[in-house]
CSV table of C-alpha atoms in Angstrom, one decimal:
chain,number,residue,atom,x,y,z
A,1,MET,CA,-17.0,13.5,16.6
A,2,VAL,CA,-16.2,9.7,17.1
A,3,ILE,CA,-12.7,8.9,18.2
A,4,MET,CA,-11.7,5.5,17.2
A,5,THR,CA,-8.7,3.5,18.6
A,6,LEU,CA,-6.5,2.5,15.9
A,7,SER,CA,-4.1,-0.4,16.1
A,8,ALA,CA,-0.3,0.4,16.3
A,9,ALA,CA,0.1,-0.6,12.5
A,10,GLU,CA,-2.7,1.9,11.6
A,11,THR,CA,-1.1,4.7,13.6
A,12,ALA,CA,2.5,4.0,12.4
A,13,MET,CA,1.1,4.4,8.7
A,14,TRP,CA,-1.0,7.4,9.3
A,15,ARG,CA,2.2,9.1,10.8
A,16,LEU,CA,4.2,8.3,7.7
A,17,VAL,CA,1.4,9.6,5.4
A,18,GLN,CA,1.4,12.8,7.6
A,19,ARG,CA,5.2,13.2,7.3
A,20,TYR,CA,5.6,12.5,3.6
A,21,THR,CA,2.5,13.4,1.5
A,22,GLY,CA,3.0,16.3,-0.8
A,23,ARG,CA,6.6,16.4,0.3
A,24,VAL,CA,8.2,13.5,-1.5
A,25,GLY,CA,8.5,13.0,-5.5
A,26,TYR,CA,8.3,10.0,-7.6
A,27,ARG,CA,11.1,8.0,-9.3
A,28,ARG,CA,10.7,4.6,-10.7
A,29,GLY,CA,13.0,2.3,-9.0
A,30,ALA,CA,13.5,4.5,-5.9
A,31,LYS,CA,12.9,2.6,-2.7
A,32,VAL,CA,13.2,3.9,0.8
A,33,GLU,CA,16.8,5.3,0.4
A,34,GLY,CA,15.2,7.7,-2.0
A,35,LEU,CA,13.8,9.6,1.0
A,36,LEU,CA,17.3,10.6,1.8
A,37,GLU,CA,17.9,12.1,-1.3
A,38,ASN,CA,17.5,16.1,-2.0
A,39,PRO,CA,14.8,16.4,-3.1
A,40,PRO,CA,13.4,13.0,-1.7
A,41,VAL,CA,11.8,10.5,-4.2
A,42,ILE,CA,10.2,7.1,-3.8
A,43,ASP,CA,8.4,4.7,-6.2
A,44,CYS,CA,4.9,3.0,-5.5
A,45,SER,CA,6.4,-0.3,-4.2
A,46,GLY,CA,9.0,1.5,-2.1
A,47,TRP,CA,6.2,3.7,-0.5
A,48,THR,CA,3.8,0.8,0.2
A,49,GLY,CA,6.6,-1.6,1.4
A,50,LEU,CA,7.9,1.2,3.9
A,51,LEU,CA,4.3,1.7,5.1
A,52,LEU,CA,3.8,-2.1,5.6
A,53,THR,CA,7.0,-2.7,7.2
A,54,GLN,CA,6.7,0.1,9.7
A,55,ALA,CA,3.2,-1.1,10.5
A,56,MET,CA,4.3,-4.6,11.1
A,57,CYS,CA,7.4,-3.5,13.3
A,58,ALA,CA,4.8,-1.3,15.3
A,59,GLU,CA,2.5,-4.1,15.9
A,60,ASN,CA,5.4,-6.4,17.1
A,61,ASN,CA,6.6,-3.8,19.4
A,62,ALA,CA,3.0,-3.1,20.7
A,63,ALA,CA,2.3,-6.8,21.3
A,64,GLY,CA,5.7,-7.5,23.0
A,65,HIS,CA,6.0,-10.6,20.9
A,66,ILE,CA,6.7,-11.5,17.3
A,67,MET,CA,3.2,-11.2,15.4
A,68,PHE,CA,5.2,-10.5,11.9
A,69,SER,CA,8.3,-12.7,11.3
A,70,ASP,CA,11.5,-11.1,9.8
A,71,THR,CA,10.6,-13.2,6.8
A,72,HIS,CA,7.1,-11.4,6.5
A,73,ILE,CA,8.6,-8.1,6.9
A,74,ARG,CA,11.4,-8.6,4.4
A,75,THR,CA,8.7,-9.8,1.9
A,76,MET,CA,7.2,-6.2,1.7
A,77,GLN,CA,10.6,-4.9,0.4
A,78,ALA,CA,9.8,-6.0,-3.3
A,79,CYS,CA,8.4,-4.8,-6.5
A,80,SER,CA,4.5,-4.1,-6.6
A,81,ASP,CA,3.6,-7.5,-8.3
A,82,ARG,CA,5.7,-9.5,-5.8
A,83,ILE,CA,4.3,-7.8,-2.7
A,84,ILE,CA,0.8,-8.7,-3.9
A,85,GLN,CA,1.8,-12.3,-4.8
A,86,GLU,CA,3.5,-13.1,-1.7
A,87,ILE,CA,0.8,-11.6,0.5
A,88,ALA,CA,-1.8,-13.5,-1.5
A,89,VAL,CA,0.2,-16.9,-1.4
A,90,ARG,CA,1.0,-16.6,2.4
A,91,THR,CA,-2.4,-15.8,3.4
A,92,GLY,CA,-4.8,-17.4,0.7
A,93,TYR,CA,-6.8,-14.4,0.6
A,94,THR,CA,-7.3,-12.1,-2.6
A,95,LEU,CA,-10.1,-9.9,-3.9
A,96,ALA,CA,-10.1,-9.3,-7.5
A,97,GLY,CA,-11.7,-6.8,-9.9
A,98,SER,CA,-15.5,-6.5,-9.3
A,99,GLU,CA,-15.1,-8.1,-5.9
A,100,ILE,CA,-13.5,-5.1,-4.8
A,101,ASN,CA,-15.8,-2.2,-3.1
A,102,ALA,CA,-15.7,0.0,0.0
A,103,CYS,CA,-17.5,-2.6,1.9
A,104,SER,CA,-15.5,-5.6,1.0
A,105,LEU,CA,-12.0,-4.4,1.4
A,106,PRO,CA,-10.2,-5.1,4.5
A,107,ARG,CA,-9.5,-2.2,6.8
A,108,CYS,CA,-5.8,-1.7,5.5
A,109,ALA,CA,-5.9,-3.5,2.3
A,110,THR,CA,-2.8,-3.3,-0.2
A,111,ILE,CA,-4.1,-3.1,-3.8
A,112,GLY,CA,-2.3,-3.9,-6.9
A,113,LEU,CA,-3.2,-2.5,-10.3
A,114,LYS,CA,-2.5,-3.6,-13.8
A,115,MET,CA,-2.0,-0.1,-15.5
A,116,GLY,CA,-1.4,-0.9,-19.1
A,117,ALA,CA,1.8,-2.4,-20.6
A,118,PRO,CA,4.6,0.2,-19.9
A,119,GLY,CA,7.7,-0.2,-22.0
A,120,TRP,CA,10.0,-0.9,-19.0
A,121,ALA,CA,7.9,-3.8,-18.2
A,122,ALA,CA,8.7,-5.6,-21.4
A,123,ASN,CA,11.9,-7.0,-19.9
A,124,HIS,CA,10.5,-7.4,-16.4
A,125,PRO,CA,7.1,-9.7,-16.7
A,126,ARG,CA,4.9,-9.0,-13.8
A,127,VAL,CA,2.7,-11.3,-12.0
A,128,ARG,CA,-0.8,-10.6,-13.1
A,129,GLY,CA,0.5,-7.7,-15.0
A,130,VAL,CA,0.7,-5.5,-11.8
A,131,THR,CA,2.6,-2.4,-12.4
A,132,HIS,CA,1.3,-0.2,-9.4
A,133,ILE,CA,0.4,-0.6,-5.8
A,134,VAL,CA,-1.5,1.4,-3.2
A,135,GLN,CA,-2.1,1.1,0.4
A,136,ILE,CA,-5.3,2.0,2.4
A,137,VAL,CA,-4.6,4.1,5.6
A,138,ARG,CA,-7.0,5.3,8.2
A,139,ARG,CA,-7.4,8.8,9.5
A,140,PRO,CA,-7.2,8.6,13.4
A,141,GLU,CA,-10.0,11.2,14.2
A,142,ASP,CA,-12.8,9.6,12.5
A,143,ASP,CA,-11.5,6.4,11.0
A,144,VAL,CA,-12.1,7.4,7.4
A,145,PRO,CA,-10.1,5.3,4.8
A,146,PHE,CA,-7.7,6.8,2.4
A,147,VAL,CA,-5.5,5.5,-0.4
A,148,SER,CA,-2.1,6.5,-0.1
A,149,GLU,CA,0.3,6.0,-3.0
A,150,SER,CA,3.4,7.2,-4.8
A,151,PHE,CA,2.6,7.8,-8.4
A,152,GLY,CA,4.4,9.2,-11.4
A,153,ASP,CA,1.7,11.5,-12.3
A,154,PRO,CA,2.9,14.7,-14.5
A,155,VAL,CA,0.5,17.0,-12.8
A,156,ARG,CA,1.1,15.7,-9.0
A,157,PRO,CA,4.1,13.5,-8.9
A,158,GLY,CA,4.7,11.7,-5.6
A,159,ILE,CA,3.2,10.7,-2.6
A,160,SER,CA,-0.6,11.7,-2.4
A,161,LEU,CA,-3.6,10.8,-0.4
A,162,THR,CA,-7.2,10.3,-1.8
A,163,SER,CA,-10.4,9.4,-0.2
A,164,LEU,CA,-11.1,5.7,-0.6
A,165,ALA,CA,-14.6,6.7,-2.2
A,166,ASP,CA,-12.9,9.0,-4.6
A,167,TRP,CA,-10.1,6.7,-5.5
A,168,LEU,CA,-12.7,3.9,-6.2
A,169,VAL,CA,-14.8,6.0,-8.5
A,170,ARG,CA,-11.5,6.9,-10.4
A,171,SER,CA,-10.7,3.2,-10.7
A,172,GLN,CA,-14.0,1.9,-12.1
A,173,PRO,CA,-12.5,1.2,-15.5
A,174,LEU,CA,-9.6,-0.9,-13.7
A,175,LEU,CA,-12.4,-2.6,-11.6
A,176,GLN,CA,-14.6,-3.3,-14.6
A,177,ALA,CA,-11.6,-4.8,-16.5
A,178,ASP,CA,-10.7,-7.0,-13.5
A,179,ALA,CA,-7.3,-5.4,-13.4
A,180,LEU,CA,-7.1,-4.8,-9.6
A,181,TRP,CA,-6.2,-7.4,-6.7
A,182,ALA,CA,-6.5,-6.6,-2.9
A,183,VAL,CA,-4.7,-8.4,-0.4
A,184,ASP,CA,-4.5,-8.0,3.5
A,185,ALA,CA,-0.8,-8.2,4.7
A,186,PHE,CA,-2.2,-8.0,8.5
A,187,ARG,CA,-3.6,-11.6,8.0
A,188,LEU,CA,0.0,-12.6,8.0
A,189,ALA,CA,-0.1,-12.2,11.8
A,190,SER,CA,-2.4,-15.1,12.1
A,191,ALA,CA,0.1,-17.2,10.0
A,192,ASN,CA,2.7,-16.8,12.9
């Protein structure tokens, strides 16, 4: 077995995944405060935002200086399309549609998806039509990538974890339709 040394950010995200996967339900519009409800709930952008903000704070603490500014951290507390847009604009880096595969993705990419045109989005236009967001996380024991997300799936609603390989297979229709965008929030550290 290969033991990998993960960054403080990756370790922080994995701890959150271990703590909440399968234990937290989904509710659209529920952000981090929803974790205090009984039963706990969170939506996709609330979950991804929590993963990213905790990861950025962990990197700042480990480095002993500011790698991610308060502005960068606050940027992660938004709706799915805004998180993707802000990271893309601030880093100048985006992969789109068919450019996305297991080899091209950054280690801990954040991916926005255009998943149809839900009724609630009619009054809330979305940049690129992004209505869902997921986060790649890494298992410490073997560095295997997984996709962590909170989703309103009627069968398994809430926070789930799927291997990146399986998630990419399941996402082929969206990849072929150029309805996915990947960004790398950790490139924001170099912008500081």
